[in-house]
CSV table of C-alpha atoms in Angstrom, one decimal:
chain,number,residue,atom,x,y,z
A,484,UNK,CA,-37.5,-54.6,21.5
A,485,UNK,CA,-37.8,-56.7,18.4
A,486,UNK,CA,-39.2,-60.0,18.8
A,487,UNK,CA,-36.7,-63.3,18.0
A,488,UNK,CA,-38.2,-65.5,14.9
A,489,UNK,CA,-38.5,-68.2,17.4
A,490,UNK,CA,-41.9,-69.1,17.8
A,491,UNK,CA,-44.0,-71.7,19.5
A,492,UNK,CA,-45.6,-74.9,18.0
A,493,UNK,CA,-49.3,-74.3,16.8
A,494,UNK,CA,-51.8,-74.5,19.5
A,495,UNK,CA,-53.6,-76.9,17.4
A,496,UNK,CA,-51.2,-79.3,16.9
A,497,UNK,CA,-52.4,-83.1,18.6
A,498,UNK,CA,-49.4,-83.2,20.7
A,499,UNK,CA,-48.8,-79.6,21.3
A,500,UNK,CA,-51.7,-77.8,23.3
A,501,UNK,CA,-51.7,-74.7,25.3
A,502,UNK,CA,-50.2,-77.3,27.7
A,503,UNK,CA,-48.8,-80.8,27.3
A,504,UNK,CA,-51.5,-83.0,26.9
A,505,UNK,CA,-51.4,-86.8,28.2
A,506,UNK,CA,-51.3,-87.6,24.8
A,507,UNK,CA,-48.2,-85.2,23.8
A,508,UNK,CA,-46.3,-86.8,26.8
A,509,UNK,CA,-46.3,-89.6,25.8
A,510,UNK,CA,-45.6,-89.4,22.1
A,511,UNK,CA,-42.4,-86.7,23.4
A,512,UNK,CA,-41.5,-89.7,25.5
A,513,UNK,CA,-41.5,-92.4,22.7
A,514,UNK,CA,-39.9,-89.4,20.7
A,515,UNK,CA,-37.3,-89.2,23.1
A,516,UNK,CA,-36.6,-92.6,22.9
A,517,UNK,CA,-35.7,-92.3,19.7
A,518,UNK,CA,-32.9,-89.8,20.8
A,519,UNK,CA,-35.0,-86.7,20.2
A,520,UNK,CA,-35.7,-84.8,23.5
A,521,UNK,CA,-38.8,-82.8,24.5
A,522,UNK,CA,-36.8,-79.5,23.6
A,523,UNK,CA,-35.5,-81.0,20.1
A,524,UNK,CA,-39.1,-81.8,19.6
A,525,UNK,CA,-40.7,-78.1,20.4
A,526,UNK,CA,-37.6,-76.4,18.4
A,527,UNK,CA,-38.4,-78.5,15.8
A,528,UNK,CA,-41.9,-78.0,15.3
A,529,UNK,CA,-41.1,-74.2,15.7
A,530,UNK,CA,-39.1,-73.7,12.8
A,531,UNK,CA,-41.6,-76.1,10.4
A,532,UNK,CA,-44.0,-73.3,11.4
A,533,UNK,CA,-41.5,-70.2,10.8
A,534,UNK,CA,-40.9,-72.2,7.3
A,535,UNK,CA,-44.4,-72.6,6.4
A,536,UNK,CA,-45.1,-68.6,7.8
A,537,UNK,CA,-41.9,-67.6,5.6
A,538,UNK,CA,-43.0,-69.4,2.4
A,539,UNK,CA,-46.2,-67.6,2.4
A,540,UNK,CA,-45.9,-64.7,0.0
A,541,UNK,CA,-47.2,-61.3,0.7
A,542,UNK,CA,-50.4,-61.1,-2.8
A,543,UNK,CA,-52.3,-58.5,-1.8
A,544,UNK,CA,-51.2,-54.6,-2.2
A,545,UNK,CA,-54.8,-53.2,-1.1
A,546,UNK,CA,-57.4,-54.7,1.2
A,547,UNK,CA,-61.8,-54.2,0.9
A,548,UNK,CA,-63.3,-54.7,4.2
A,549,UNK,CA,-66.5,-55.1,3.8
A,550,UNK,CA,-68.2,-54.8,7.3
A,551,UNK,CA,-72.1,-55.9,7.7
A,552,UNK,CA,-73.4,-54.2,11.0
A,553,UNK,CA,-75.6,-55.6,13.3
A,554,UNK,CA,-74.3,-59.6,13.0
A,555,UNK,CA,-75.6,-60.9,9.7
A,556,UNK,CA,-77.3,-64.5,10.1
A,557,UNK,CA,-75.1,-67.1,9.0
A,558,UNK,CA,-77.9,-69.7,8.1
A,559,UNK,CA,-79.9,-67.3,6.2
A,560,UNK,CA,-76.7,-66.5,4.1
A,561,UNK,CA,-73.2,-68.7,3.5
A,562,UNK,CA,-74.2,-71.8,6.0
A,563,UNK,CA,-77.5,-73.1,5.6
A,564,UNK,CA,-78.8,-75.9,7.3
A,565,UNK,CA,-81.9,-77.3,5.6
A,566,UNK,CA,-81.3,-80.9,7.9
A,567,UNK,CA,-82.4,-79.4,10.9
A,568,UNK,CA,-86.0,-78.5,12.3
A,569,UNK,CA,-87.9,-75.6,10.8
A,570,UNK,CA,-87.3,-73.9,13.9
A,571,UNK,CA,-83.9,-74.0,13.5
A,572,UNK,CA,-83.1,-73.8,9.5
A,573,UNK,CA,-85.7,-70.8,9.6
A,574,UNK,CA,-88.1,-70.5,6.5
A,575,UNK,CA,-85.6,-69.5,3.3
A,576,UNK,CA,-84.4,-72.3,1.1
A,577,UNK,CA,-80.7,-73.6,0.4
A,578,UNK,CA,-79.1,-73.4,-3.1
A,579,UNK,CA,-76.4,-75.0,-5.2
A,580,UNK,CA,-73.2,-73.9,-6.1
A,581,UNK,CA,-70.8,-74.4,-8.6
A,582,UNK,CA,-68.6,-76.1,-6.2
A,583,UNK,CA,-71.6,-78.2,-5.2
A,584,UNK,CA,-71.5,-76.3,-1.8
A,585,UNK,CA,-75.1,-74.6,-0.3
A,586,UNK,CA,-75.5,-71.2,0.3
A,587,UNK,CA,-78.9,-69.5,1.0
A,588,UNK,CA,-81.2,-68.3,-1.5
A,589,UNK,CA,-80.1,-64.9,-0.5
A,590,UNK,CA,-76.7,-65.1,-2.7
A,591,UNK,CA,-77.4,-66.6,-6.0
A,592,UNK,CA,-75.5,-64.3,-7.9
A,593,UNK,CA,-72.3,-65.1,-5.2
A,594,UNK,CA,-73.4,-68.8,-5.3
A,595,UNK,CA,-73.0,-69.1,-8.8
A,596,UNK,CA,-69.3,-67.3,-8.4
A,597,UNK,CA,-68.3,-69.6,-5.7
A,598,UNK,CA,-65.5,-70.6,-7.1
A,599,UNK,CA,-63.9,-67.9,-7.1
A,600,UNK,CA,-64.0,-67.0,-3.4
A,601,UNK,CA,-64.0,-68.9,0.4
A,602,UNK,CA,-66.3,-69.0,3.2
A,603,UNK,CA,-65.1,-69.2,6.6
A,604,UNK,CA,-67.9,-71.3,8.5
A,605,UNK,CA,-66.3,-71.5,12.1
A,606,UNK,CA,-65.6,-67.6,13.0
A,607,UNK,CA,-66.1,-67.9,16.8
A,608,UNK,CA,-65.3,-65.1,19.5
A,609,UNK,CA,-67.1,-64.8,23.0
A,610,UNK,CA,-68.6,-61.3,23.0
A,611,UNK,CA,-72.1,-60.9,22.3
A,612,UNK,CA,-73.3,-57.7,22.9
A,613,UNK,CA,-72.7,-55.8,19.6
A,614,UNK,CA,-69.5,-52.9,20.7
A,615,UNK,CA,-67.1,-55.6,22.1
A,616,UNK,CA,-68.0,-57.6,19.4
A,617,UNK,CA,-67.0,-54.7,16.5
A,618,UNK,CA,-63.8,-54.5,18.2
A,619,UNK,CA,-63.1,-58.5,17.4
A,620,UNK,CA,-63.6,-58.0,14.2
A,621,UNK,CA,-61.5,-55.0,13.7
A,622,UNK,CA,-58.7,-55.0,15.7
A,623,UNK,CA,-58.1,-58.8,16.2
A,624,UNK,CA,-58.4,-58.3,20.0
A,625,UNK,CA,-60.5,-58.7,22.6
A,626,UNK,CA,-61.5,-55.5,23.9
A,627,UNK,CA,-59.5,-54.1,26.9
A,628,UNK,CA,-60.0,-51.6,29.3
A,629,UNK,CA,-56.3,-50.6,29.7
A,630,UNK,CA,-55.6,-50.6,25.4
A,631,UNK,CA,-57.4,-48.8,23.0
A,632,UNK,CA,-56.2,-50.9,19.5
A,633,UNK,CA,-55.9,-49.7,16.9
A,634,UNK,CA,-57.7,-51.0,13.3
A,635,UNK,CA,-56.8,-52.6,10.6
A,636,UNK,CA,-56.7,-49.4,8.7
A,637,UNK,CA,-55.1,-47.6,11.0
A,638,UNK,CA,-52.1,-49.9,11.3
A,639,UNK,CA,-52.1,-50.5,7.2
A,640,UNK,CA,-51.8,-46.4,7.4
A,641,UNK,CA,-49.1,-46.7,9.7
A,642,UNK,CA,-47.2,-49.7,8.6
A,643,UNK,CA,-47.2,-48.4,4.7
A,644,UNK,CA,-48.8,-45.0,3.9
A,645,UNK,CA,-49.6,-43.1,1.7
A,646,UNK,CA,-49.1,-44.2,-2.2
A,647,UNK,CA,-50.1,-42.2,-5.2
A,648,UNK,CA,-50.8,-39.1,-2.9
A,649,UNK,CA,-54.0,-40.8,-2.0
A,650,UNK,CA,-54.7,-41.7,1.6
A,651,UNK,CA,-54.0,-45.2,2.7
A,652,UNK,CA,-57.2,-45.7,4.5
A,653,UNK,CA,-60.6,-44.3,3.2
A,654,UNK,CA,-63.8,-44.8,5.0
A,655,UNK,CA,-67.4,-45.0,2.8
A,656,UNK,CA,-69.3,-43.6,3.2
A,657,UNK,CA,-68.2,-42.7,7.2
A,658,UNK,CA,-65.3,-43.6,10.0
A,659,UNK,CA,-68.1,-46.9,11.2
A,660,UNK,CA,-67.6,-46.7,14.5
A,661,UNK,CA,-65.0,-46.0,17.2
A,662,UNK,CA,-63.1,-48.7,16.7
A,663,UNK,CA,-62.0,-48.3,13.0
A,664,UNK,CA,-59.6,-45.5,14.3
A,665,UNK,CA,-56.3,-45.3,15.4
A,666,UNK,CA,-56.4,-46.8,19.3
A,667,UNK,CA,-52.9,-45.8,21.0
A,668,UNK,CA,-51.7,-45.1,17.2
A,669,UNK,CA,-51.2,-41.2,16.5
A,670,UNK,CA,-54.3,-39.9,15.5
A,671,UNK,CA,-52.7,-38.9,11.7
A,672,UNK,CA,-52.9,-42.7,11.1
A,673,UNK,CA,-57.1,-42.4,11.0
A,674,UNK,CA,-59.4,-43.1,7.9
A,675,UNK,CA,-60.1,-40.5,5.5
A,676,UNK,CA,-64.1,-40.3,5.4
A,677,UNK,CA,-65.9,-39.7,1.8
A,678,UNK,CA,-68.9,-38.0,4.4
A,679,UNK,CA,-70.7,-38.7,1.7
A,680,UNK,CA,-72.9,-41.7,-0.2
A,681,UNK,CA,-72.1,-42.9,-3.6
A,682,UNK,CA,-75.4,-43.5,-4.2
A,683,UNK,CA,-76.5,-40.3,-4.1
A,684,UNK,CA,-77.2,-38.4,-7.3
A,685,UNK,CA,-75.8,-35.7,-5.3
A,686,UNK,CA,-72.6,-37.5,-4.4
A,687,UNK,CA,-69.6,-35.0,-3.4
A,688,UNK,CA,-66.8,-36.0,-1.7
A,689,UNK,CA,-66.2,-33.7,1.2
A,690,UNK,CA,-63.3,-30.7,1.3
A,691,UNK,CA,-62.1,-32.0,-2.1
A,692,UNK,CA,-62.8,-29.1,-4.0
A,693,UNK,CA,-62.0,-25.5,-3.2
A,694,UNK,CA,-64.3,-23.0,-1.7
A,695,UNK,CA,-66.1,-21.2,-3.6
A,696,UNK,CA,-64.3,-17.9,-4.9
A,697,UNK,CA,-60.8,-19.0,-4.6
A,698,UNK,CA,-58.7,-19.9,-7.6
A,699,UNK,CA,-55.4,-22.0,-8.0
A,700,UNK,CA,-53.2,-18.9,-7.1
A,701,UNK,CA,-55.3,-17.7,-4.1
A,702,UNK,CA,-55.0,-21.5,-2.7
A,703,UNK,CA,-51.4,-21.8,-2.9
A,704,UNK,CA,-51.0,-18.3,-1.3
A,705,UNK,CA,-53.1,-19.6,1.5
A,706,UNK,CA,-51.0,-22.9,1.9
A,707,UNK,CA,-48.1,-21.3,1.9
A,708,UNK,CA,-48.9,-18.4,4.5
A,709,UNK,CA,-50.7,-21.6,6.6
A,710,UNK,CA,-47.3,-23.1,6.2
A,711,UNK,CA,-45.5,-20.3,7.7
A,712,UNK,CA,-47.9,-20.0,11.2
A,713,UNK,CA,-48.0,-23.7,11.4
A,714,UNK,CA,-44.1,-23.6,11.7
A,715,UNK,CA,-44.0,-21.5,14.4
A,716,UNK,CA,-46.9,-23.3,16.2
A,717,UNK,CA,-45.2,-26.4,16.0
A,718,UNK,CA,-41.8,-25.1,17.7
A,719,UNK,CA,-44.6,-24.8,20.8
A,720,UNK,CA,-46.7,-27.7,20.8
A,721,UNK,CA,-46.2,-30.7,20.1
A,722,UNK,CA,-49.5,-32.8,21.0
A,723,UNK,CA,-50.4,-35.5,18.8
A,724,UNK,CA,-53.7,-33.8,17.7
A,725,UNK,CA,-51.3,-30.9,16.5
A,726,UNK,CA,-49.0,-33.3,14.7
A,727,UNK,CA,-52.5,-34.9,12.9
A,728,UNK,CA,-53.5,-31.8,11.8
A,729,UNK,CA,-50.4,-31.1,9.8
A,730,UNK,CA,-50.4,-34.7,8.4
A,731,UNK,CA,-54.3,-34.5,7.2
A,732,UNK,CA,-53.6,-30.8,5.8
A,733,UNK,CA,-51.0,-32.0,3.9
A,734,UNK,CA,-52.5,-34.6,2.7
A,735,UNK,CA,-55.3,-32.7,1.7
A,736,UNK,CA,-53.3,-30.4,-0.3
A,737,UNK,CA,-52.0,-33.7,-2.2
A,738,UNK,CA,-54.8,-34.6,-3.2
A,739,UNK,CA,-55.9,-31.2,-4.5
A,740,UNK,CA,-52.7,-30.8,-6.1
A,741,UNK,CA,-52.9,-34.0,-7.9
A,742,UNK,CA,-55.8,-34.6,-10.2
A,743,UNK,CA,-55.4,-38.1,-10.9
A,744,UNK,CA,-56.0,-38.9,-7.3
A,745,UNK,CA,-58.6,-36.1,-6.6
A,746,UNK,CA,-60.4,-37.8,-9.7
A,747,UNK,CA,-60.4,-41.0,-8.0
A,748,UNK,CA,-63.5,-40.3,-5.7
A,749,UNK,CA,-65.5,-39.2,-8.8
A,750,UNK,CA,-67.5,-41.7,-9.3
A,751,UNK,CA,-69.3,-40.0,-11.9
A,752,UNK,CA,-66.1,-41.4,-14.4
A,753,UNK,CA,-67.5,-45.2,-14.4
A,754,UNK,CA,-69.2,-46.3,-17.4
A,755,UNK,CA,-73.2,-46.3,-16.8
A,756,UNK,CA,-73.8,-50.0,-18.0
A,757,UNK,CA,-70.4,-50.9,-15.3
A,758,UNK,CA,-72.7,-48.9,-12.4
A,759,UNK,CA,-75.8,-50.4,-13.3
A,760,UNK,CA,-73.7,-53.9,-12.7
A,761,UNK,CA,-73.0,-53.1,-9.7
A,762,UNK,CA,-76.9,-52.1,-8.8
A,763,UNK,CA,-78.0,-48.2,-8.1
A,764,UNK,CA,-77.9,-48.9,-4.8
A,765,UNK,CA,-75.9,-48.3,-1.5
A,766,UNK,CA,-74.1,-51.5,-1.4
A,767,UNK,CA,-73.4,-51.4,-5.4
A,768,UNK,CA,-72.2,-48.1,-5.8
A,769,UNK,CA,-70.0,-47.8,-2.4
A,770,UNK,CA,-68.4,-51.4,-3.7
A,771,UNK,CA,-67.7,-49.4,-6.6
A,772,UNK,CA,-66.2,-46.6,-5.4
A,773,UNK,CA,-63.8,-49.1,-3.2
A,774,UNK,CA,-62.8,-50.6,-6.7
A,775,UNK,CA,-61.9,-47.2,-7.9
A,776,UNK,CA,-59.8,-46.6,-4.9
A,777,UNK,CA,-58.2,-49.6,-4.4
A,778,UNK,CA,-57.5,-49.2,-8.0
A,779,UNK,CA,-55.8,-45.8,-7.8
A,780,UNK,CA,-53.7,-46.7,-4.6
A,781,UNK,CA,-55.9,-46.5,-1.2
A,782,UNK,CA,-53.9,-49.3,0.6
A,783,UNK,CA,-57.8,-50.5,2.8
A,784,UNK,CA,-60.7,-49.5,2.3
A,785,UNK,CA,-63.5,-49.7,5.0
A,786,UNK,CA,-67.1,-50.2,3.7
A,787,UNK,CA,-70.5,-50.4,5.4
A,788,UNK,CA,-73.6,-51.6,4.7
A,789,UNK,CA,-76.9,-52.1,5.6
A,790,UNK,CA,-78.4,-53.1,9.3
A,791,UNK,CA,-78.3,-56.7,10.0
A,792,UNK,CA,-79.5,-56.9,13.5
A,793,UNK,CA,-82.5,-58.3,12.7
A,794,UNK,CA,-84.6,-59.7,16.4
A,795,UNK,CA,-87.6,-59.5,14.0
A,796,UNK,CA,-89.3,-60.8,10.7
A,797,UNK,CA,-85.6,-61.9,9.7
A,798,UNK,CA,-87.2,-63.5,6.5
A,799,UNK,CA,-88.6,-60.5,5.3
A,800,UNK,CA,-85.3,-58.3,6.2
A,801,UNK,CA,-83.2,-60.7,4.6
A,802,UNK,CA,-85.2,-60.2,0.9
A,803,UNK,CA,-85.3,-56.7,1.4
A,804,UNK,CA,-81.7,-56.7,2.5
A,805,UNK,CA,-78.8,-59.0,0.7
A,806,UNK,CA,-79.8,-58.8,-2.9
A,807,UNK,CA,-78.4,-55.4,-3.8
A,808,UNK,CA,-75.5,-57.2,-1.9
A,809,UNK,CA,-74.9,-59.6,-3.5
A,810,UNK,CA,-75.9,-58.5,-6.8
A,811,UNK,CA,-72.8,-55.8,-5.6
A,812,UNK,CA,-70.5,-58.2,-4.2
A,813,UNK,CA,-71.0,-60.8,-7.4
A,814,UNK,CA,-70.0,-57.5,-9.9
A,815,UNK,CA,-67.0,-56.4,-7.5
A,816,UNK,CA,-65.4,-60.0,-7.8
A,817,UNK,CA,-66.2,-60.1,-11.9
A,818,UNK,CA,-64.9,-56.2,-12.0
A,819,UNK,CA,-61.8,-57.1,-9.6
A,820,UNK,CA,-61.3,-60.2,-12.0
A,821,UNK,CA,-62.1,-58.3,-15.5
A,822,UNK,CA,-59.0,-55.8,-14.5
A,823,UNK,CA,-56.7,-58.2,-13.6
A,824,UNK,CA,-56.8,-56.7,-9.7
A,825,UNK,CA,-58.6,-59.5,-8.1
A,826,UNK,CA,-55.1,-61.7,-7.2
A,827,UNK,CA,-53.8,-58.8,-5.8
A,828,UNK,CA,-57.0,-57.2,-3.5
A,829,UNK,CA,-57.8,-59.4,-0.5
A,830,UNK,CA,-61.9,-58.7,-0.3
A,831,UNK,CA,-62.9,-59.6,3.2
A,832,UNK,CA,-66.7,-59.4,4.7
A,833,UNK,CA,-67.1,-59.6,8.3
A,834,UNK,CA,-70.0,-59.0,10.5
A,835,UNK,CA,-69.6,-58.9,14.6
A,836,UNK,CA,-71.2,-61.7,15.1
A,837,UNK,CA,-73.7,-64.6,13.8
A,838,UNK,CA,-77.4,-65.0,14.8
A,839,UNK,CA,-78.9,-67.6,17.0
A,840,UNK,CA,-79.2,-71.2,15.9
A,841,UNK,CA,-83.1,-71.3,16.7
A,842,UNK,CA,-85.7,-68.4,15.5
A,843,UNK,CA,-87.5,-66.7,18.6
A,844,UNK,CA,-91.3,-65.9,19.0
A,845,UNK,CA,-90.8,-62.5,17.0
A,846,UNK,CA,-89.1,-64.8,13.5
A,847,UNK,CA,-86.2,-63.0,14.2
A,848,UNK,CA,-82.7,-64.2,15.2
A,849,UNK,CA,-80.7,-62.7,18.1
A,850,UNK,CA,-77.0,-62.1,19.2
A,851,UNK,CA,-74.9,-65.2,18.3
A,852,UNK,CA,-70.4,-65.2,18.5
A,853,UNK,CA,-70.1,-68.7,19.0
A,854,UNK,CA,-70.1,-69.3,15.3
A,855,UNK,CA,-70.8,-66.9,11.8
A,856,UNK,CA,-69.8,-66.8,8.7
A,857,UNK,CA,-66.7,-64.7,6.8
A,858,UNK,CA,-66.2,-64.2,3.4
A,859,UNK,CA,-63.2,-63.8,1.8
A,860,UNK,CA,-61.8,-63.2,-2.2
A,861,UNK,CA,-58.5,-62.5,-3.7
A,862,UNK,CA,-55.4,-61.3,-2.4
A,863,UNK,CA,-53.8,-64.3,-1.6
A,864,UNK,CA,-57.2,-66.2,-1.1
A,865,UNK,CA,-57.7,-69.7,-2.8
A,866,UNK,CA,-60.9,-69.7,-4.5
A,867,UNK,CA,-63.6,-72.3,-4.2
A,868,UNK,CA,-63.2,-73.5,0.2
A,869,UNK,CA,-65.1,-74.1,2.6
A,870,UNK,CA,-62.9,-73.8,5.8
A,871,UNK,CA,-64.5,-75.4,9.0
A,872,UNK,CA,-67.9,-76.1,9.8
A,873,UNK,CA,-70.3,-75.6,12.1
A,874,UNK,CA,-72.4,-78.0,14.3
A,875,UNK,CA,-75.8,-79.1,12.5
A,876,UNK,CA,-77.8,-76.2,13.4
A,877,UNK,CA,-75.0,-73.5,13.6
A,878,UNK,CA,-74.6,-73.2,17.3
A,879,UNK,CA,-71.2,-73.5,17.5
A,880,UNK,CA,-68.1,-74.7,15.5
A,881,UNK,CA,-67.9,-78.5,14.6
A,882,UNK,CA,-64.1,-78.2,12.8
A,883,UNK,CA,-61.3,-76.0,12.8
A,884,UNK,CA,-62.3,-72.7,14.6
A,885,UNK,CA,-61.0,-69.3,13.5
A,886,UNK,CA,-60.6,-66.5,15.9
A,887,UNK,CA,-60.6,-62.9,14.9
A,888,UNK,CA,-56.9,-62.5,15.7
A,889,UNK,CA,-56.4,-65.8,13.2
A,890,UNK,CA,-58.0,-63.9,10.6
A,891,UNK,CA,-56.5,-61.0,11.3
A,892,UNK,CA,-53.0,-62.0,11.5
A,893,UNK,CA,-53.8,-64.3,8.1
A,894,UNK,CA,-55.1,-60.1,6.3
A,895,UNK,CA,-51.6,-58.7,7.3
A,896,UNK,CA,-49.8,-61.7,6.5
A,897,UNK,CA,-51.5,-61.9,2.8
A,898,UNK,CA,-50.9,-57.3,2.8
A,899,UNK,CA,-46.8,-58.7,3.8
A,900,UNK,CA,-47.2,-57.2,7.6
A,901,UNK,CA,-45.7,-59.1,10.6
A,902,UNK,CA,-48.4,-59.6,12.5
A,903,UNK,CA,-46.2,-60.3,15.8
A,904,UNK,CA,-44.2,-56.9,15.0
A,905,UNK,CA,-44.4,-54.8,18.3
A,906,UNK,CA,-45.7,-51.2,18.0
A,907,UNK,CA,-45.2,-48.6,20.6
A,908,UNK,CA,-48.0,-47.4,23.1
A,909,UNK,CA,-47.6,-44.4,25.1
A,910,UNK,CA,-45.5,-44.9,27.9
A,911,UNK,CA,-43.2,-46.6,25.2
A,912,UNK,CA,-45.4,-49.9,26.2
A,913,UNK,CA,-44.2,-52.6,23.0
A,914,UNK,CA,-47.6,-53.9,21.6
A,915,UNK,CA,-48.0,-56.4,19.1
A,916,UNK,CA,-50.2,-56.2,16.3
A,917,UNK,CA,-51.5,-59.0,16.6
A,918,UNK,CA,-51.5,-61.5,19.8
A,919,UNK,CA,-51.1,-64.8,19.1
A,920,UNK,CA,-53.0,-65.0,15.9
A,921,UNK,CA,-52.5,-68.3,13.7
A,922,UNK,CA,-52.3,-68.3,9.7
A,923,UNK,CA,-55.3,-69.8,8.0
A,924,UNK,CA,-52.8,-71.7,5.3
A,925,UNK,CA,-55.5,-73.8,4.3
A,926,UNK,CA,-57.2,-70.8,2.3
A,927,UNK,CA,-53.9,-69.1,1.9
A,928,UNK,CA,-52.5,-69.6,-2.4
């Protein structure tokens, strides 16, 4: 059942709450005086919104999710707070940057690019223990016990698929966790896993080469008798994990019959002086190798790096941590920018969660959702905010709070998805994609 283009005002409007407020009462009553009635009113502010959500133009054609597990510290990175008590601000120093923003020590090479991306300071959710807060930040829902949801991937894959005969979604080096697959989505809408890290001198992408011993002609004998089985297999079942078989076969075979996309995942192609921009390291070189996908037509690509849950020596783990980051973060932008690609790939880094505002006995920081930090860079994305705030020593938000189903419906907004389309569960249950969700316009170009 297709949803009417009717929606409700903004729950952040001063008049218009979750409920009427005393306040919104009495401005619909002066309002109505006026000859406008409490209906005019809410139909009115309905359509502004459907006009602003129209007038936003789709930007981005590929997404780079950059996911940090573990819930990376928010004052030790993108919202210092060098006002408060030691035991608060912790021990690392703030810089400037060339907006005249702070950021931590940890990011000068991203501090000195500020300009060029935003930082959400008021990402809020209320799940702290690190599973149910993974599924925030990629589904855009809460977790449920009667939904499985599906990814952003996995409804990118099914929304627009493949393009170039590569797949739409790519995991590096891995599928992350359970929640970056397909929920009640058919399985054939799941990320394609490298299996494998860039970094490696040994780096091979999994199954995209043929087994040793068999030559073009014995492969395409082999598809085609597999072809012929499958057929008759298929008039018999018809399970789901059949159907994603034949999807990820075939999509195998178009990638090993196209060598412009099978070259794609060679990462061995990039200029040494480009690599060593990036930084020989995990986060460098798997930032690369999402540049070369998005490049070549992977529609969102899911990276992961490093282990940010960090109960102890948080200083320590922080220095030893974020610079190959951000040295590989600070090269993606320049790379994504150099090409002429950044205005059209939305970068996003996420983390499940923030740390505590004050450092416990072991100068670590523990589980934190009331308020972290998000970056986010092209695609759509202004460069050079600062959206919302938190509170003075980053215990919760101060200004303008951002859900993960706001930045989630704000991704497929910017990729030209409806977030509020409906999407069929088994048992022909209509879900939406996302519930509720409300555009970020203030970053949006």
């Amino acid at each position: 059942m297709k949803r009417s283009a009717f929606r409700f005002p903004s729950q952040r409007n001063p008049c218009f709450g979750n409920s009427l407020s005393r306040r919104g009462m009495l401005a619909a009553g002066a309002m109505s005086g006026f000859g406008l009635t409490l209906p005019d009113l809410l139909m009115r502010q309905a359509f502004a919104e459907q006009k602003t959500y129209d007038a936003i133009k789709a930007k981005a054609k590929s997404v780079i999710h950059v996911f940090l597990p573990g819930g990376m510290a928010q004052q030790e990175s993108f919202d210092p707070k060098p006002y408060s008590p030691l035991e608060y601000r912790g021990e690392l120093r703030p810089i400037k940057t060339t907006t005249g923003e702070h950021f931590c020590e940890t990011v000068p090479q991203l501090a000195k690019r500020a300009d060029k991306f935003s930082i959400i300071r008021s990402m809020t959710h209320g799940e702290a223990a690190h599973p149910r807060g993974v599924h925030n930040m990629f589904t855009g829902y809460k977790p449920s016990p009667a939904v499985q949801y599906p990814s952003f991937g996995a409804v990118v894959s099914h929304e627009y698929g493949p393009r170039n005969n590569l797949p739409p979604y790519v995991c590096i080096p891995n599928v992350p966790n359970e929640f970056a697959g397909t929920g009640y989505l058919p399985s054939s809408y799941g990320g394609f896993a490298l299996g494998s890290d860039p970094a490696r001198g040994d780096f091979k992408v999994r199954d995209l080469n043929l087994a040793g011993g068999v030559d073009e002609q014995r492969f395409l004998r082999r598809k085609s008798a597999l072809q012929i089985v499958n057929h008759s297999f298929d008039q018999m079942h018809t399970a789901d994990n059949v159907g994603a078989m034949d999807t990820f076969y075939e999509r195998a075979y178009d990638l090993l019959d196209t060598p412009a996309a099978k070259e794609a995942f060679d990462i061995n192609k990039e200029d040494n002086k480009l690599r060593d921009k990036y930084g020989r390291s995990e986060a460098g070189q798997r930032l690369l190798m999402s540049r070369r996908l998005v490049e070549a037509g992977v529609r969102l690509v899911t990276m992961t790096y490093g282990q940010w849950d960090m109960h102890q020596n948080l200083t320590g783990n922080m220095k030893k941590t974020m610079p190959s980051l951000d040295q590989g973060l600070a090269a993606l932008i320049d790379d994504l920018s150099d090409r002429g690609m950044l205005d059209e790939t939305l970068v996003m880094v996420t983390s499940e969660f923030g740390r505590t505002p004050k450092v416990n006995t072991d100068a670590g920081r523990d589980h934190w959702p009331k308020v972290f930090s998000v970056m986010l860079a092209g695609g759509g994305i202004k460069g050079g905010i600062i959206h919302g705030a938190s509170d003075s020593t980053a215990a919760e938000p101060d200004s303008d709070p951002v859900s993960p189903a706001d930045l989630a419906a704000t991704m497929y907004r910017l990729l030209g998805i409806v977030s509020d389309k409906e999407l069929m569960a088994p048992g022909d249950r209509p879900i939406e994609i996302v519930d509720g969700g409300k555009l970020i316009t203030s970053l949006m170009a």
